[in-house]
CSV table of C-alpha atoms and ligand atoms in Angstrom, one decimal:
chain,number,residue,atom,x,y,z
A,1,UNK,CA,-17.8,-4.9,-33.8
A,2,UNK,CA,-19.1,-2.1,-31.8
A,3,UNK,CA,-17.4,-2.0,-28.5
A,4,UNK,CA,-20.2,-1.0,-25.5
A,5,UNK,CA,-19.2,0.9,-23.1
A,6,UNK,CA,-20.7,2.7,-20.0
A,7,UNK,CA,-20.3,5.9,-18.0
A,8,UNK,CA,-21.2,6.9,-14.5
A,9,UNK,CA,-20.8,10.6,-13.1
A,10,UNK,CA,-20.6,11.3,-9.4
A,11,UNK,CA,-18.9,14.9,-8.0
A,12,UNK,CA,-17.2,15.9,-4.5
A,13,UNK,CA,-18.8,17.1,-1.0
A,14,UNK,CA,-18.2,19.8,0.8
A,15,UNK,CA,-19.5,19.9,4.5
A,16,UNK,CA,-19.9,23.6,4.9
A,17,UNK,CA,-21.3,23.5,8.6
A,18,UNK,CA,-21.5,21.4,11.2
A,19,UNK,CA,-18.2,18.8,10.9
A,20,UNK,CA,-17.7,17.5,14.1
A,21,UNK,CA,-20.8,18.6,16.5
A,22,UNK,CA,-22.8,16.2,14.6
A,23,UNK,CA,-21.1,13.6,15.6
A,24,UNK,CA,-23.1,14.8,18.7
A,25,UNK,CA,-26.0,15.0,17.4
A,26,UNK,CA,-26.1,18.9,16.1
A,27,UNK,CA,-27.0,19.7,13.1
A,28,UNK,CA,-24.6,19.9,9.6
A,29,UNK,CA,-24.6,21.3,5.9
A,30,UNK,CA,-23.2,19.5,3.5
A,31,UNK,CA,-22.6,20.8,-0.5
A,32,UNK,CA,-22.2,19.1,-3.4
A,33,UNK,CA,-19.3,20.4,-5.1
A,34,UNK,CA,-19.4,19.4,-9.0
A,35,UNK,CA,-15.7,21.3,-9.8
A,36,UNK,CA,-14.4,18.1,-8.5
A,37,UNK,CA,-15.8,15.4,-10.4
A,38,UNK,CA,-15.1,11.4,-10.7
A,39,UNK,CA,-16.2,9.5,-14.0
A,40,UNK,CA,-16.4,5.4,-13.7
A,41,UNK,CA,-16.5,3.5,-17.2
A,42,UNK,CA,-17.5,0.2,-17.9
A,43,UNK,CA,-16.3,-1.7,-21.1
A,44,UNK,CA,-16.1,-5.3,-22.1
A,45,UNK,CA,-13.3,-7.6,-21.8
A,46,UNK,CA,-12.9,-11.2,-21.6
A,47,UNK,CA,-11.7,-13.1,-18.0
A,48,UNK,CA,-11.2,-11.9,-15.1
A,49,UNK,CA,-12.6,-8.4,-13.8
A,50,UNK,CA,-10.1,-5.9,-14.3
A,51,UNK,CA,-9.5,-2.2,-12.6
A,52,UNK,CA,-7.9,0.7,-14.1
A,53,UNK,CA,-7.3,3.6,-12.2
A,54,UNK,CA,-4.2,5.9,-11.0
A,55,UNK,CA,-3.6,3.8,-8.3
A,56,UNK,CA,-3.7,0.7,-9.3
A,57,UNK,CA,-3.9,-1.0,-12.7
A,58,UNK,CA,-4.8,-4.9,-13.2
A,59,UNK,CA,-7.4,-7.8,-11.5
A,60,UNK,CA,-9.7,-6.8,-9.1
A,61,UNK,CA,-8.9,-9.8,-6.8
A,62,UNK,CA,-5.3,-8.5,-6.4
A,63,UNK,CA,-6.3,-4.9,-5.5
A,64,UNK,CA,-4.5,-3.3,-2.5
A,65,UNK,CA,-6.4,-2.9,0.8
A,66,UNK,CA,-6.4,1.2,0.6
A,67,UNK,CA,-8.9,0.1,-2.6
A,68,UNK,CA,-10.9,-2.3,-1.2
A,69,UNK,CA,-13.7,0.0,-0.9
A,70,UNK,CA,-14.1,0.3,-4.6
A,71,UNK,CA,-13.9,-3.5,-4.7
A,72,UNK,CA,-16.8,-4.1,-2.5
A,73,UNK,CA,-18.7,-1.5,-4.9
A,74,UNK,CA,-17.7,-3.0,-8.0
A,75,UNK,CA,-18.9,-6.1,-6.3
A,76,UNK,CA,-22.0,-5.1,-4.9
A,77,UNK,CA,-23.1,-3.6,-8.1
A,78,UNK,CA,-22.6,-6.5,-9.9
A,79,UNK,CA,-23.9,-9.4,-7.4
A,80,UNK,CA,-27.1,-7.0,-6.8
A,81,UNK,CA,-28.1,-7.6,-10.7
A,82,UNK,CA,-26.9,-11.2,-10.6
A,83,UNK,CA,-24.3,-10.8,-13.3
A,84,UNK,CA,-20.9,-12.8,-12.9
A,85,UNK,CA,-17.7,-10.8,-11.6
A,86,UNK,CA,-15.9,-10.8,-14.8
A,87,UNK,CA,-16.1,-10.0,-18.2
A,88,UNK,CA,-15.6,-6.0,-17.9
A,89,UNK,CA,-12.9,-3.5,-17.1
A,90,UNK,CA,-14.2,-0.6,-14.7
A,91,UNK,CA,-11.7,2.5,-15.4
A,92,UNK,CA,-11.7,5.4,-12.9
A,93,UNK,CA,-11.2,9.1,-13.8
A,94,UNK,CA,-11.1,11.5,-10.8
A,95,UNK,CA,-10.3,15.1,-10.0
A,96,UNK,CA,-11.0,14.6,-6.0
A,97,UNK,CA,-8.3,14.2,-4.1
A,98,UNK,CA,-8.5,11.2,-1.6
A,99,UNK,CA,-8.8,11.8,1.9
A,100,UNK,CA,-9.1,15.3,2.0
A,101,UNK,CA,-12.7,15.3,3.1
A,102,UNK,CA,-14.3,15.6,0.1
A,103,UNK,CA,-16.1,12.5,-0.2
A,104,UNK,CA,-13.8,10.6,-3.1
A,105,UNK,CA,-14.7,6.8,-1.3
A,106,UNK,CA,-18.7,7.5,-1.6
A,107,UNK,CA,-18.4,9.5,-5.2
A,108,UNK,CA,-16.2,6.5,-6.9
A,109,UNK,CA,-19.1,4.0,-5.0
A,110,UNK,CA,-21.4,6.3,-6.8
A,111,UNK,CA,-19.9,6.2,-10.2
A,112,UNK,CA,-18.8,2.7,-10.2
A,113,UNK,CA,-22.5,1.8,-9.3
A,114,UNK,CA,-23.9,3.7,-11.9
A,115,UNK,CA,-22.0,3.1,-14.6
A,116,UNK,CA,-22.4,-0.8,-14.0
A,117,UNK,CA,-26.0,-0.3,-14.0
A,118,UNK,CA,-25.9,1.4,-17.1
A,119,UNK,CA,-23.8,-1.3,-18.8
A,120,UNK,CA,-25.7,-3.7,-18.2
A,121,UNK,CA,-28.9,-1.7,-19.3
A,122,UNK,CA,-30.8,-1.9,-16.0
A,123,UNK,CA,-32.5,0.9,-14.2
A,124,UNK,CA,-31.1,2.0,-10.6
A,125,UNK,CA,-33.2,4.3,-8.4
A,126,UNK,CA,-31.6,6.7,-5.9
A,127,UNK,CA,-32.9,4.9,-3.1
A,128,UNK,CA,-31.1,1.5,-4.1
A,129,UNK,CA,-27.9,3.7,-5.5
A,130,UNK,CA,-27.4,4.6,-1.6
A,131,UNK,CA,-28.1,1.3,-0.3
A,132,UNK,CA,-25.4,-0.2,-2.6
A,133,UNK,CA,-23.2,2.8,-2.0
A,134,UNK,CA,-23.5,2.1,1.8
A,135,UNK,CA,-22.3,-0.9,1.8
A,136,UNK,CA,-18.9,-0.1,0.2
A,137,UNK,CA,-18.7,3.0,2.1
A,138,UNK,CA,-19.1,0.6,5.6
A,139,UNK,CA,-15.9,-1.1,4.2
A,140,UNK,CA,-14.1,2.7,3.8
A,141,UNK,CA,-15.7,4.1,7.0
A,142,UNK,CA,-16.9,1.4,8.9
A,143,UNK,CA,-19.9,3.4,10.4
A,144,UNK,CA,-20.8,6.0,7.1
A,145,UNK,CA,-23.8,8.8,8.3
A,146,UNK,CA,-24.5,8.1,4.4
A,147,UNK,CA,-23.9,11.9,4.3
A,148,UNK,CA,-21.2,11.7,1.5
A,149,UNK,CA,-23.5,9.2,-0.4
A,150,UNK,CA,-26.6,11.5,-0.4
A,151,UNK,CA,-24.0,14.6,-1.9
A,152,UNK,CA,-21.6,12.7,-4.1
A,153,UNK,CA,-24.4,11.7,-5.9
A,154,UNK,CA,-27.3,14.6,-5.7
A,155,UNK,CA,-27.4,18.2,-6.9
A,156,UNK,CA,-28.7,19.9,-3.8
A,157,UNK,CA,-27.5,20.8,-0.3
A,158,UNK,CA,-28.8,18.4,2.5
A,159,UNK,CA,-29.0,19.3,6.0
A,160,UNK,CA,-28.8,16.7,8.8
A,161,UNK,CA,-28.8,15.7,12.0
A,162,UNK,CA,-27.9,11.9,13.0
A,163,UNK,CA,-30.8,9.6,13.7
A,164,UNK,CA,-33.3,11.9,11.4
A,165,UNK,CA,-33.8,11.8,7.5
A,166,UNK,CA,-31.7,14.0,5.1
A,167,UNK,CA,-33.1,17.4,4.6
A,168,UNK,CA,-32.3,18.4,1.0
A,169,UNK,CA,-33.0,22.4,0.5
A,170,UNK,CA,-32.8,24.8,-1.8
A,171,UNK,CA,-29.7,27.8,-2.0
A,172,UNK,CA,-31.0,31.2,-2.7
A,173,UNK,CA,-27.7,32.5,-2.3
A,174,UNK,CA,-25.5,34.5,-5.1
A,175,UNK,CA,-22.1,33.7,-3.8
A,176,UNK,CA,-18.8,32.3,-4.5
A,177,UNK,CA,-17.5,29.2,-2.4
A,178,UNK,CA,-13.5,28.7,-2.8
A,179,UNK,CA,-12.1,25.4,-1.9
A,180,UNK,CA,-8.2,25.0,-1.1
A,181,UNK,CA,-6.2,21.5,-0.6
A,182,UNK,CA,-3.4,21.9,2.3
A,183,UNK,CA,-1.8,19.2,0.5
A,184,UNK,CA,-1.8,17.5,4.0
A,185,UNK,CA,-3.8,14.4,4.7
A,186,UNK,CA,-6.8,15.0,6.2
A,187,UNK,CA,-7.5,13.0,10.1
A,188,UNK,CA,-10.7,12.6,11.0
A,189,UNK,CA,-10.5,9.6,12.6
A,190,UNK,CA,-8.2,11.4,15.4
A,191,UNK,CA,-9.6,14.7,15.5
A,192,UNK,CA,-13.0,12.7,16.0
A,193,UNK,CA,-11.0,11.1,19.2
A,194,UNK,CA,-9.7,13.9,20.4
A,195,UNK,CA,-12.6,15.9,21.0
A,196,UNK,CA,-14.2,12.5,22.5
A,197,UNK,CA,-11.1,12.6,25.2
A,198,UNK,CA,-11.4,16.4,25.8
A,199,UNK,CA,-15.1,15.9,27.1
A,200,UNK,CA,-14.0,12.8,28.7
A,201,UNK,CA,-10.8,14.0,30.6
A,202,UNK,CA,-11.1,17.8,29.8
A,203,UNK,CA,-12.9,20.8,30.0
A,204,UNK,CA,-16.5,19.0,29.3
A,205,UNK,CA,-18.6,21.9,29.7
A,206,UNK,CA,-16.9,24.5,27.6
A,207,UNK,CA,-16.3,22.1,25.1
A,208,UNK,CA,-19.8,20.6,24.7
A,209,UNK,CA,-20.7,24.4,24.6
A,210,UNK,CA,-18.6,24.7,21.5
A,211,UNK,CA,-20.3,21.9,19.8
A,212,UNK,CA,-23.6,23.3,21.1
A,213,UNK,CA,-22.6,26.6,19.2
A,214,UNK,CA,-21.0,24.8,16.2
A,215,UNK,CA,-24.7,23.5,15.9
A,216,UNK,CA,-26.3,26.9,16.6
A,217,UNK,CA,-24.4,28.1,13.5
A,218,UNK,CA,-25.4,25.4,10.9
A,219,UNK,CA,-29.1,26.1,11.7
A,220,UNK,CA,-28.2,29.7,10.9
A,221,UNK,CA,-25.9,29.0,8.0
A,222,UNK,CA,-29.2,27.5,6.5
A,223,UNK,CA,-31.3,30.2,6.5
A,224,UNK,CA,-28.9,32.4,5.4
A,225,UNK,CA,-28.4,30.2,2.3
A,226,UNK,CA,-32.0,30.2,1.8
A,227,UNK,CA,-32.4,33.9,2.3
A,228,UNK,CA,-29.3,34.9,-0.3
A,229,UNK,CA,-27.4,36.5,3.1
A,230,UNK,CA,-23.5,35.5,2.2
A,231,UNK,CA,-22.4,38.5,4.7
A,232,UNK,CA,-23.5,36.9,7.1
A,233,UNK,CA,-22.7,33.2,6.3
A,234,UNK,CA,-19.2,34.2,6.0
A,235,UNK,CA,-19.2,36.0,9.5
A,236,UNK,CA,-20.6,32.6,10.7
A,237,UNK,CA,-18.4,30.7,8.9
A,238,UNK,CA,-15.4,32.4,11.1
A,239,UNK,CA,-17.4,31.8,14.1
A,240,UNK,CA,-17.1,28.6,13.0
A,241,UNK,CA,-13.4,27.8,12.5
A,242,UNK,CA,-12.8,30.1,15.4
A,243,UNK,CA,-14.5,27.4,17.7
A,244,UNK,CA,-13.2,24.1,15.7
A,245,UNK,CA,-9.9,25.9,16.1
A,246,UNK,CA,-10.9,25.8,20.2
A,247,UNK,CA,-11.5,22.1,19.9
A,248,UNK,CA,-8.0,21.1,19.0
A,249,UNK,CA,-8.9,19.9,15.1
A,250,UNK,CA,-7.9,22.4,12.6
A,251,UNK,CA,-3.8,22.8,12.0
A,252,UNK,CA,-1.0,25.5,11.2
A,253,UNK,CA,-1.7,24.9,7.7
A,254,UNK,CA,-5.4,25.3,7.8
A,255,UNK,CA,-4.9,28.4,10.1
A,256,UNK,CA,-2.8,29.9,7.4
A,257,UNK,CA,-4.9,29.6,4.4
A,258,UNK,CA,-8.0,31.2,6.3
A,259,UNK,CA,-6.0,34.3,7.6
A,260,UNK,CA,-5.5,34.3,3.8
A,261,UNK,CA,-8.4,34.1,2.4
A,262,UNK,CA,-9.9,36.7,4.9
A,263,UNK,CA,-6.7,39.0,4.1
A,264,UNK,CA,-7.7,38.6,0.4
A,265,UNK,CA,-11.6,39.6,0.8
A,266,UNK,CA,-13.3,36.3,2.0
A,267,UNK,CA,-16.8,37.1,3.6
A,268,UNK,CA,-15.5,34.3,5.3
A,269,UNK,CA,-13.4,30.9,5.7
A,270,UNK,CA,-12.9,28.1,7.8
A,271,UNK,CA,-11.9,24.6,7.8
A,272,UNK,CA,-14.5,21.6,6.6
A,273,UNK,CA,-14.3,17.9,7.5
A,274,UNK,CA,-12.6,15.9,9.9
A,275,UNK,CA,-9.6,18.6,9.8
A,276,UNK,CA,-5.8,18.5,11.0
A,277,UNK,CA,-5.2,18.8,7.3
A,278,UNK,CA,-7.5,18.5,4.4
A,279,UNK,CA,-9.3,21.7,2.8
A,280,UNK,CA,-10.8,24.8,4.0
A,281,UNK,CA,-13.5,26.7,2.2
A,282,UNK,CA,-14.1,30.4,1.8
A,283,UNK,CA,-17.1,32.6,0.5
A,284,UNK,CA,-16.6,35.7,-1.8
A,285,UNK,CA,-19.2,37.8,-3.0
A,286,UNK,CA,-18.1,38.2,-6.5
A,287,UNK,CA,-16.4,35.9,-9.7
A,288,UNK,CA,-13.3,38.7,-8.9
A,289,UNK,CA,-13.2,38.4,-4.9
A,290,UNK,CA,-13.3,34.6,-5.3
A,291,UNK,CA,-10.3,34.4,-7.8
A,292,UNK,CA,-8.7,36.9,-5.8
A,293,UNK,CA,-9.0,34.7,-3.1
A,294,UNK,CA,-7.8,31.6,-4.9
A,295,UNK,CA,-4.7,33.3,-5.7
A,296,UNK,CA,-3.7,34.2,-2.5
A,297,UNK,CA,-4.5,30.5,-1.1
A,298,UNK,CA,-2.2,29.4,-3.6
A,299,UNK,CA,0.3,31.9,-3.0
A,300,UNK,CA,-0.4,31.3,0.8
A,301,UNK,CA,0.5,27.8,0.3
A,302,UNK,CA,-2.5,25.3,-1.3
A,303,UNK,CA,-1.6,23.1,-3.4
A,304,UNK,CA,-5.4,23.3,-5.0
A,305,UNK,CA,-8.0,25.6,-5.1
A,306,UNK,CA,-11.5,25.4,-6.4
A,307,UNK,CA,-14.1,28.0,-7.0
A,308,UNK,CA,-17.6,27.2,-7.5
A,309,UNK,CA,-20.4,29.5,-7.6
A,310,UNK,CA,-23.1,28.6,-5.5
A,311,UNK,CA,-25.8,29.8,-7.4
A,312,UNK,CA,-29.5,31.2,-6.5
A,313,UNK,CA,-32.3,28.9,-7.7
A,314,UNK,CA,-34.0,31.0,-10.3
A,315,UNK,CA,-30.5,30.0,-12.4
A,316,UNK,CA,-30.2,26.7,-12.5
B,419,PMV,O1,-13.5,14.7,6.7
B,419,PMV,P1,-14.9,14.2,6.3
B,419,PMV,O2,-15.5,14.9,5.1
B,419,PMV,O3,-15.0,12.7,6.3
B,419,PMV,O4,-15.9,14.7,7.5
B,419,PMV,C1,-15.8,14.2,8.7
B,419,PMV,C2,-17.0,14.8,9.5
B,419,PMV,C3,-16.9,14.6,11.0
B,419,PMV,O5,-18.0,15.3,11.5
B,419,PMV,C4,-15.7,15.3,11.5
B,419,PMV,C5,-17.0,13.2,11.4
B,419,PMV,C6,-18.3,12.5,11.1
B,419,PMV,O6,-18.3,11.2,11.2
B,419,PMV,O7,-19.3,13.1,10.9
């Protein structure tokens, strides 16, 4: 007998400007970042609903909490087209590390959504796909912007500020984007807090200055992708870490790898996400600067590096 079997693709996020001051309502850029990609596949089985992934292998019901995220998606997919929650084996492949800000708890809702759609031959429209996907990612996040959902799962850059739709937008930009893991644990959660107590019991005018400015350069960060000006993103994308550095939420390790990058021939780097560990990004204007620049991260201490070329429109 033929076995069936289904796949669902979904692919990392990069927030390129904006982490943090929209939290206050400034605006962000986020990336989808296909080098890091996560693949969920549905086959048949018989009895209870089984999980296979690196981190945990067996029933679903059993799963740890760190996973019950992907439960609640498995779940949700399955309860949503009425089909019993048994009967198949949903194995996950992934090349995004977890909690290093690059959207694995959205992209494995993602996959796992669409490859149970798939299997069980039904059509899923994006619109539903992030409705579904929300509700894991409120177990994961507890109050998800839907930001991660929107990139995980689309092709093209979004811009957004909270409480307005998602802007999608075209790059017309001929640059190279390099991603490096610090190996560190990425905390958003605190860094989110700590700029919260700084405008509380701090400095509240310089800092909400800072997030004004960390705005400022998002809207220009967009127009500059539009417009093919990577000179210029890159100078803003120091600006950038420059002033999350200022607001208390990048980390020795971060600091390290963009004083690399920029020593290797970066246009540009800073930190992206929540920060105190995670990744940083870095723009290079050619396929040489941007390996260049990967080598050094690595040599400068990341345990990863991506490169992914973010490409003007006429060649996609
Ligand atoms: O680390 P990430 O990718 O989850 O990004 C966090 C982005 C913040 O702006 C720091 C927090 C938020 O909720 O927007």
């Amino acid at each position: 007998m033929e076995e069936k079997l289904a796949n669902g693709h979904s692919h990392g996020k990069i927030i390129l400007m904006g982490e943090h001051a929209v939290v206050y309502g400034e605006p962000s850029i986020a990336l989808p970042f296909p080098a890091a990609v996560m693949t969920a596949t549905v086959k048949p089985t018989t009895g209870a609903l089984l999980v296979d992934c690196s981190y945990y292998q067996g029933i679903a019901n059993d799963m740890p909490e760190v996973l019950q995220s992907l439960k609640k998606a498995i779940e949700t997919a399955l309860l949503s087209l009425g089909k019993p929650l048994r009967n198949i084996r949903v194995t996950i492949e992934s090349t995004i590390p977890p909690e290093r800000g690059m959207g694995s708890s959205a992209a494995v809702a993602v996959a796992v959504t669409r490859a149970i759609y798939q299997y069980y031959g039904a059509k899923l429209s994006n619109e539903a796909l992030l409705e579904l996907v929300h509700l894991s990612e409120q177990v994961a996040h507890g109050n998800p912007s839907g930001l991660d959902a929107v990139t995980t799962s689309g092709d093209e850059p979004v811009f957004f500020r909270k409480g307005h739709p998602f802007i999608p937008f075209q790059l017309h930009m001929d640059a190279y984007l390099i991603v490096a893991d610090t190996g560190v644990t990425g905390q958003t959660k605190e860094a989110v807090s700590s700029i919260a107590s700084r405008i509380e019991n701090g400095d509240q005018k310089r800092t909400l200055n800072q997030i004004r400015s960390l705005g400022e350069l998002a809207e220009q960060a967009r127009h500059y992708l539009e417009q093919n000006r990577p000179t210029e993103l890159g100078q803003a994308m120091d600006q950038a870490h420059e002033l999350l550095t200022d607001l208390g939420v990048s980390s020795p390790e971060l600091n390290q790898l963009v004083s690399a990058a920029n020593a290797a021939g970066a246009l540009g780097a800073k930190l992206t996400g929540g920060g105190r560990g995670g990744c940083m990004i870095a723009l290079a204007e050619t396929k040489e600067d941007a390996e260049q620049v990967s080598a050094a991260l690595r040599e400068a201490g990341a345990v990863a590096t991506w490169i992914t070329h973010l490409r003007q429109e006429e060649e996609k």
